[in-house]
Amino acid sequence: MSSLVSYELNDAVATITMDDGKVNALSPAMQAEINAALDQAAAGAAAGEVKAVVLAGNSKVFSGGFDLSVFSAGDVAATLGMLPAASNWRSGR
């Protein structure tokens, strides 16, 4: 993974940790990396290597929520692009 998200597998538990060095704002890049880590965990589950997934934040905070700078920048495409990614988490993507 990159510097925004790390993936670690120990004793069949995949831990996906968000760490942007601040409040783990859910930017489009953060969401893409979380999705990639979830895909990695799903592949591990299919292979029998992953039994549970933990989504964690850095040592300071879990997540401050959506990256408000994306909303305030006025980029409608980027803003709307963030919303389906969030709904994928709820739908069990």
Backbone as ProteinMPNN parsed JSONL, in Angstrom:
{"seq_chain_A": "MSSLVSYELNDAVATITMDDGKVNALSPAMQAEINAALDQAAAGAAAGEVKAVVLAGNSKVFSGGFDLSVFSAGDVAATLGMLPAASNWRSGR", "coords_chain_A": {"N_chain_A": [[0.842, -1.183, 0.0], [0.251, 2.364, -0.053], [1.467, 5.474, 1.356], [-0.785, 6.442, 2.628], [-2.469, 4.388, 3.465], [-2.071, 1.353, 5.189], [-1.543, -2.187, 5.064], [-1.801, -5.076, 6.892], [-1.262, -8.446, 7.769], [-1.95, -10.683, 10.248], [-2.158, -13.668, 11.964], [-4.517, -14.494, 10.561], [-5.99, -12.165, 10.595], [-6.686, -9.302, 8.942], [-5.424, -6.104, 9.017], [-6.264, -2.913, 8.245], [-4.942, 0.163, 8.059], [-5.504, 3.572, 8.331], [-3.589, 6.438, 7.682], [-2.855, 9.509, 7.288], [-1.238, 11.254, 8.478], [-2.522, 13.279, 9.723], [-5.756, 13.889, 10.286], [-6.85, 11.74, 9.01], [-8.534, 12.227, 6.775], [-11.172, 11.46, 4.572], [-10.36, 11.449, 1.632], [-10.532, 11.397, -2.004], [-8.254, 9.902, -2.795], [-7.572, 8.542, -0.43], [-9.879, 6.993, -0.1], [-9.727, 5.385, -2.399], [-7.442, 3.908, -1.839], [-8.202, 2.566, 0.495], [-10.235, 0.991, -0.571], [-8.678, -0.606, -2.29], [-7.172, -1.997, -0.403], [-9.226, -3.363, 0.904], [-10.046, -4.989, -1.201], [-7.747, -6.562, -1.386], [-7.908, -7.878, 1.07], [-10.29, -9.281, 0.645], [-9.518, -11.02, -1.388], [-7.668, -12.484, 0.049], [-9.39, -13.653, 1.896], [-10.893, -15.277, 0.224], [-8.961, -17.096, -0.42], [-8.679, -18.356, 1.944], [-7.001, -17.262, 3.822], [-7.61, -14.975, 5.276], [-9.648, -14.191, 7.957], [-10.882, -12.189, 9.354], [-11.379, -8.62, 9.26], [-9.948, -5.574, 10.2], [-10.541, -2.192, 10.386], [-8.699, 0.567, 10.933], [-7.576, 3.641, 12.492], [-4.833, 6.021, 12.622], [-2.56, 6.441, 15.435], [-3.706, 8.611, 16.676], [-6.325, 9.315, 15.791], [-9.383, 7.966, 14.439], [-10.932, 8.648, 11.964], [-11.509, 11.781, 10.472], [-13.637, 12.154, 8.835], [-15.234, 12.998, 5.676], [-13.098, 14.606, 3.261], [-13.187, 17.86, 3.462], [-12.075, 19.832, 1.896], [-12.274, 18.976, -0.699], [-15.001, 19.228, -1.212], [-15.304, 22.023, -0.872], [-13.73, 23.013, -2.902], [-15.199, 23.117, -5.169], [-15.262, 21.318, -7.244], [-17.304, 19.465, -8.88], [-17.388, 16.891, -10.027], [-15.355, 15.528, -8.629], [-16.388, 15.661, -6.054], [-18.846, 14.249, -6.284], [-17.751, 11.836, -7.01], [-16.702, 10.904, -4.658], [-18.875, 10.104, -3.159], [-20.186, 7.64, -4.164], [-18.177, 5.795, -3.485], [-18.263, 5.753, -0.731], [-20.81, 4.674, -0.362], [-20.391, 2.121, -1.264], [-19.069, 0.872, 0.846], [-21.089, 0.565, 2.689], [-22.786, -1.181, 1.388], [-21.565, -3.574, 1.378], [-19.522, -4.106, -0.428]], "CA_chain_A": [[0.0, 0.0, 0.0], [0.995, 3.621, -0.087], [1.659, 6.113, 2.651], [-2.074, 6.77, 3.247], [-3.101, 3.185, 4.013], [-1.201, 0.177, 5.279], [-2.237, -3.469, 5.16], [-0.989, -6.045, 7.63], [-1.975, -9.693, 8.038], [-1.42, -11.447, 11.38], [-3.077, -14.669, 12.507], [-5.75, -14.469, 9.773], [-6.676, -10.887, 10.772], [-6.144, -8.236, 8.104], [-5.609, -4.783, 9.593], [-6.116, -1.821, 7.29], [-4.757, 1.342, 8.899], [-5.45, 4.87, 7.661], [-2.656, 7.351, 8.336], [-2.398, 10.603, 6.434], [-0.428, 12.121, 9.303], [-3.363, 14.31, 10.327], [-7.027, 13.368, 10.823], [-7.315, 10.666, 8.13], [-9.67, 12.701, 5.99], [-11.535, 10.527, 3.505], [-10.187, 12.061, 0.316], [-10.638, 10.385, -3.057], [-7.078, 9.023, -2.767], [-7.703, 7.664, 0.745], [-10.939, 6.029, -0.383], [-9.235, 4.43, -3.395], [-6.492, 3.006, -1.184], [-8.981, 1.687, 1.391], [-10.888, 0.005, -1.433], [-7.657, -1.557, -2.742], [-6.844, -2.859, 0.737], [-10.373, -4.256, 1.103], [-9.951, -5.991, -2.266], [-6.675, -7.479, -0.989], [-8.45, -8.711, 2.149], [-11.282, -10.182, 0.05], [-8.766, -12.071, -2.068], [-7.122, -13.325, 1.112], [-10.5, -14.432, 2.459], [-11.232, -16.319, -0.753], [-7.889, -18.097, -0.354], [-8.675, -18.94, 3.275], [-5.949, -16.661, 4.638], [-8.162, -13.881, 6.078], [-10.904, -14.534, 8.635], [-11.47, -10.953, 9.875], [-10.759, -7.374, 8.803], [-10.045, -4.445, 11.126], [-10.25, -0.889, 9.788], [-8.217, 1.379, 12.048], [-6.937, 4.917, 12.209], [-3.505, 6.154, 13.221], [-2.611, 6.42, 16.903], [-4.39, 9.802, 17.185], [-7.732, 9.453, 15.418], [-9.866, 7.021, 13.434], [-11.095, 9.451, 10.754], [-12.248, 13.032, 10.642], [-14.747, 12.188, 7.879], [-14.906, 13.399, 4.304], [-12.153, 15.697, 3.078], [-14.02, 19.016, 3.129], [-11.447, 20.651, 0.864], [-12.801, 18.521, -1.993], [-16.307, 19.853, -1.355], [-15.191, 23.477, -0.983], [-13.019, 23.368, -4.128], [-16.177, 23.325, -6.234], [-15.125, 20.297, -8.285], [-18.499, 18.633, -8.725], [-17.066, 15.505, -10.372], [-14.605, 14.935, -7.516], [-17.308, 15.525, -4.923], [-19.753, 13.131, -6.547], [-16.94, 10.624, -7.051], [-16.478, 10.431, -3.297], [-20.097, 9.556, -2.577], [-20.389, 6.21, -4.428], [-17.192, 4.995, -2.754], [-18.783, 5.585, 0.636], [-21.958, 3.781, -0.368], [-19.885, 0.749, -1.447], [-18.743, 0.31, 2.164], [-22.337, 0.174, 3.347], [-23.463, -2.243, 0.655], [-20.807, -4.825, 1.481], [-18.706, -4.241, -1.621]], "C_chain_A": [[0.886, 1.244, 0.0], [1.142, 4.199, 1.307], [0.339, 6.471, 3.339], [-2.696, 5.585, 3.974], [-2.069, 2.066, 4.073], [-2.07, -1.061, 5.478], [-1.305, -4.44, 5.852], [-1.842, -7.275, 7.925], [-1.251, -10.451, 9.143], [-2.49, -12.394, 11.89], [-4.465, -14.599, 11.876], [-6.584, -13.206, 9.977], [-5.964, -9.842, 9.919], [-6.456, -6.904, 8.777], [-5.275, -3.736, 8.546], [-6.07, -0.544, 8.125], [-4.642, 2.595, 8.045], [-4.466, 5.747, 8.419], [-2.158, 8.381, 7.337], [-1.548, 11.597, 7.22], [-1.215, 13.213, 10.002], [-4.596, 13.646, 10.922], [-7.632, 12.283, 9.935], [-8.572, 11.05, 7.368], [-9.914, 11.755, 4.818], [-11.548, 11.245, 2.158], [-10.413, 10.992, -0.754], [-9.452, 9.407, -3.055], [-7.156, 8.048, -1.599], [-8.752, 6.588, 0.471], [-10.47, 4.974, -1.373], [-8.284, 3.42, -2.743], [-7.179, 2.077, -0.184], [-9.657, 0.604, 0.561], [-9.892, -1.042, -1.932], [-7.277, -2.524, -1.614], [-7.98, -3.829, 1.031], [-10.399, -5.346, 0.032], [-8.878, -7.03, -1.939], [-7.165, -8.418, 0.106], [-9.475, -9.705, 1.597], [-10.595, -11.333, -0.682], [-8.156, -13.034, -1.047], [-8.188, -14.194, 1.748], [-10.878, -15.575, 1.52], [-10.196, -17.445, -0.743], [-7.796, -18.763, 1.018], [-7.638, -18.355, 4.226], [-6.475, -15.59, 5.59], [-9.505, -14.313, 6.645], [-11.622, -13.297, 9.166], [-10.692, -9.764, 9.333], [-11.006, -6.302, 9.851], [-9.675, -3.19, 10.346], [-9.915, 0.052, 10.93], [-7.673, 2.71, 11.554], [-5.544, 4.923, 12.814], [-3.647, 6.233, 14.739], [-3.383, 7.596, 17.495], [-5.898, 9.782, 16.96], [-8.107, 8.381, 14.398], [-9.979, 7.744, 12.091], [-11.902, 10.689, 11.075], [-13.419, 13.148, 9.686], [-14.271, 12.602, 6.494], [-13.926, 14.56, 4.29], [-12.931, 16.913, 2.58], [-13.389, 19.904, 2.076], [-11.909, 20.237, -0.533], [-14.152, 19.177, -2.25], [-16.176, 21.354, -1.611], [-14.467, 23.919, -2.25], [-13.965, 23.592, -5.294], [-16.069, 22.344, -7.387], [-16.248, 19.287, -8.106], [-18.188, 17.164, -9.001], [-16.314, 14.816, -9.231], [-15.508, 14.706, -6.314], [-18.236, 14.342, -5.118], [-19.0, 11.809, -6.59], [-16.674, 10.054, -5.672], [-17.707, 9.71, -2.751], [-20.342, 8.092, -2.921], [-19.395, 5.329, -3.683], [-17.668, 4.761, -1.329], [-19.956, 4.62, 0.652], [-21.535, 2.333, -0.598], [-19.555, 0.102, -0.125], [-20.012, -0.2, 2.826], [-22.985, -1.028, 2.677], [-22.693, -3.562, 0.69], [-19.968, -5.112, 0.27], [-17.659, -5.25, -1.474]], "O_chain_A": [[2.113, 1.157, 0.048], [0.964, 3.504, 2.308], [0.343, 6.777, 4.532], [-3.374, 5.76, 4.987], [-1.297, 1.86, 3.137], [-3.184, -0.982, 5.995], [-0.154, -4.608, 5.447], [-3.011, -7.153, 8.29], [-0.085, -10.817, 8.996], [-3.601, -11.971, 12.21], [-5.473, -14.642, 12.582], [-7.75, -13.165, 9.584], [-4.794, -9.534, 10.143], [-7.614, -6.609, 9.073], [-4.159, -3.679, 8.03], [-7.033, -0.208, 8.813], [-3.799, 2.679, 7.153], [-4.496, 5.802, 9.648], [-1.174, 8.161, 6.631], [-1.179, 12.651, 6.703], [-0.658, 13.987, 10.781], [-4.51, 12.935, 11.923], [-8.805, 11.941, 10.09], [-9.545, 10.297, 7.323], [-8.975, 11.31, 4.158], [-12.601, 11.596, 1.627], [-10.479, 9.804, -0.436], [-9.636, 8.213, -3.29], [-6.845, 6.867, -1.751], [-8.539, 5.414, 0.774], [-10.778, 3.793, -1.211], [-8.318, 2.23, -3.056], [-6.777, 0.923, -0.035], [-9.655, -0.567, 0.943], [-10.216, -2.228, -1.993], [-7.085, -3.717, -1.847], [-7.736, -4.988, 1.368], [-10.734, -6.494, 0.323], [-9.065, -8.223, -2.178], [-6.875, -9.614, 0.079], [-9.521, -10.853, 2.041], [-11.038, -12.479, -0.606], [-8.133, -14.246, -1.259], [-7.926, -15.344, 2.103], [-11.147, -16.693, 1.96], [-10.518, -18.599, -1.024], [-6.947, -19.626, 1.238], [-7.418, -18.89, 5.312], [-5.846, -15.321, 6.613], [-10.39, -14.748, 5.909], [-12.828, -13.337, 9.406], [-9.514, -9.873, 8.993], [-12.126, -6.136, 10.332], [-8.617, -3.132, 9.718], [-10.751, 0.306, 11.797], [-7.357, 2.883, 10.377], [-5.123, 3.951, 13.441], [-4.753, 6.103, 15.263], [-3.688, 7.591, 18.687], [-6.663, 10.186, 17.836], [-7.276, 7.941, 13.603], [-9.199, 7.475, 11.178], [-12.856, 10.646, 11.851], [-14.136, 14.148, 9.719], [-13.08, 12.564, 6.183], [-13.923, 15.394, 5.195], [-13.291, 16.983, 1.405], [-14.098, 20.664, 1.416], [-11.932, 21.06, -1.448], [-14.426, 19.629, -3.362], [-16.865, 21.897, -2.474], [-14.575, 25.081, -2.641], [-13.582, 24.19, -6.299], [-16.726, 22.527, -8.411], [-16.155, 18.373, -7.287], [-18.672, 16.285, -8.288], [-16.596, 13.663, -8.903], [-15.407, 13.683, -5.637], [-18.396, 13.52, -4.215], [-19.558, 10.768, -6.241], [-16.446, 8.853, -5.528], [-17.569, 8.785, -1.949], [-20.69, 7.334, -2.016], [-19.743, 4.217, -3.286], [-17.488, 3.671, -0.786], [-20.088, 3.826, 1.583], [-22.236, 1.411, -0.178], [-19.739, -1.106, 0.026], [-20.017, -1.263, 3.447], [-23.666, -1.812, 3.339], [-23.123, -4.551, 0.097], [-19.721, -6.279, -0.036], [-16.886, -5.478, -2.405]]}, "name": "protein", "num_of_chains": 1, "seq": "MSSLVSYELNDAVATITMDDGKVNALSPAMQAEINAALDQAAAGAAAGEVKAVVLAGNSKVFSGGFDLSVFSAGDVAATLGMLPAASNWRSGR"}
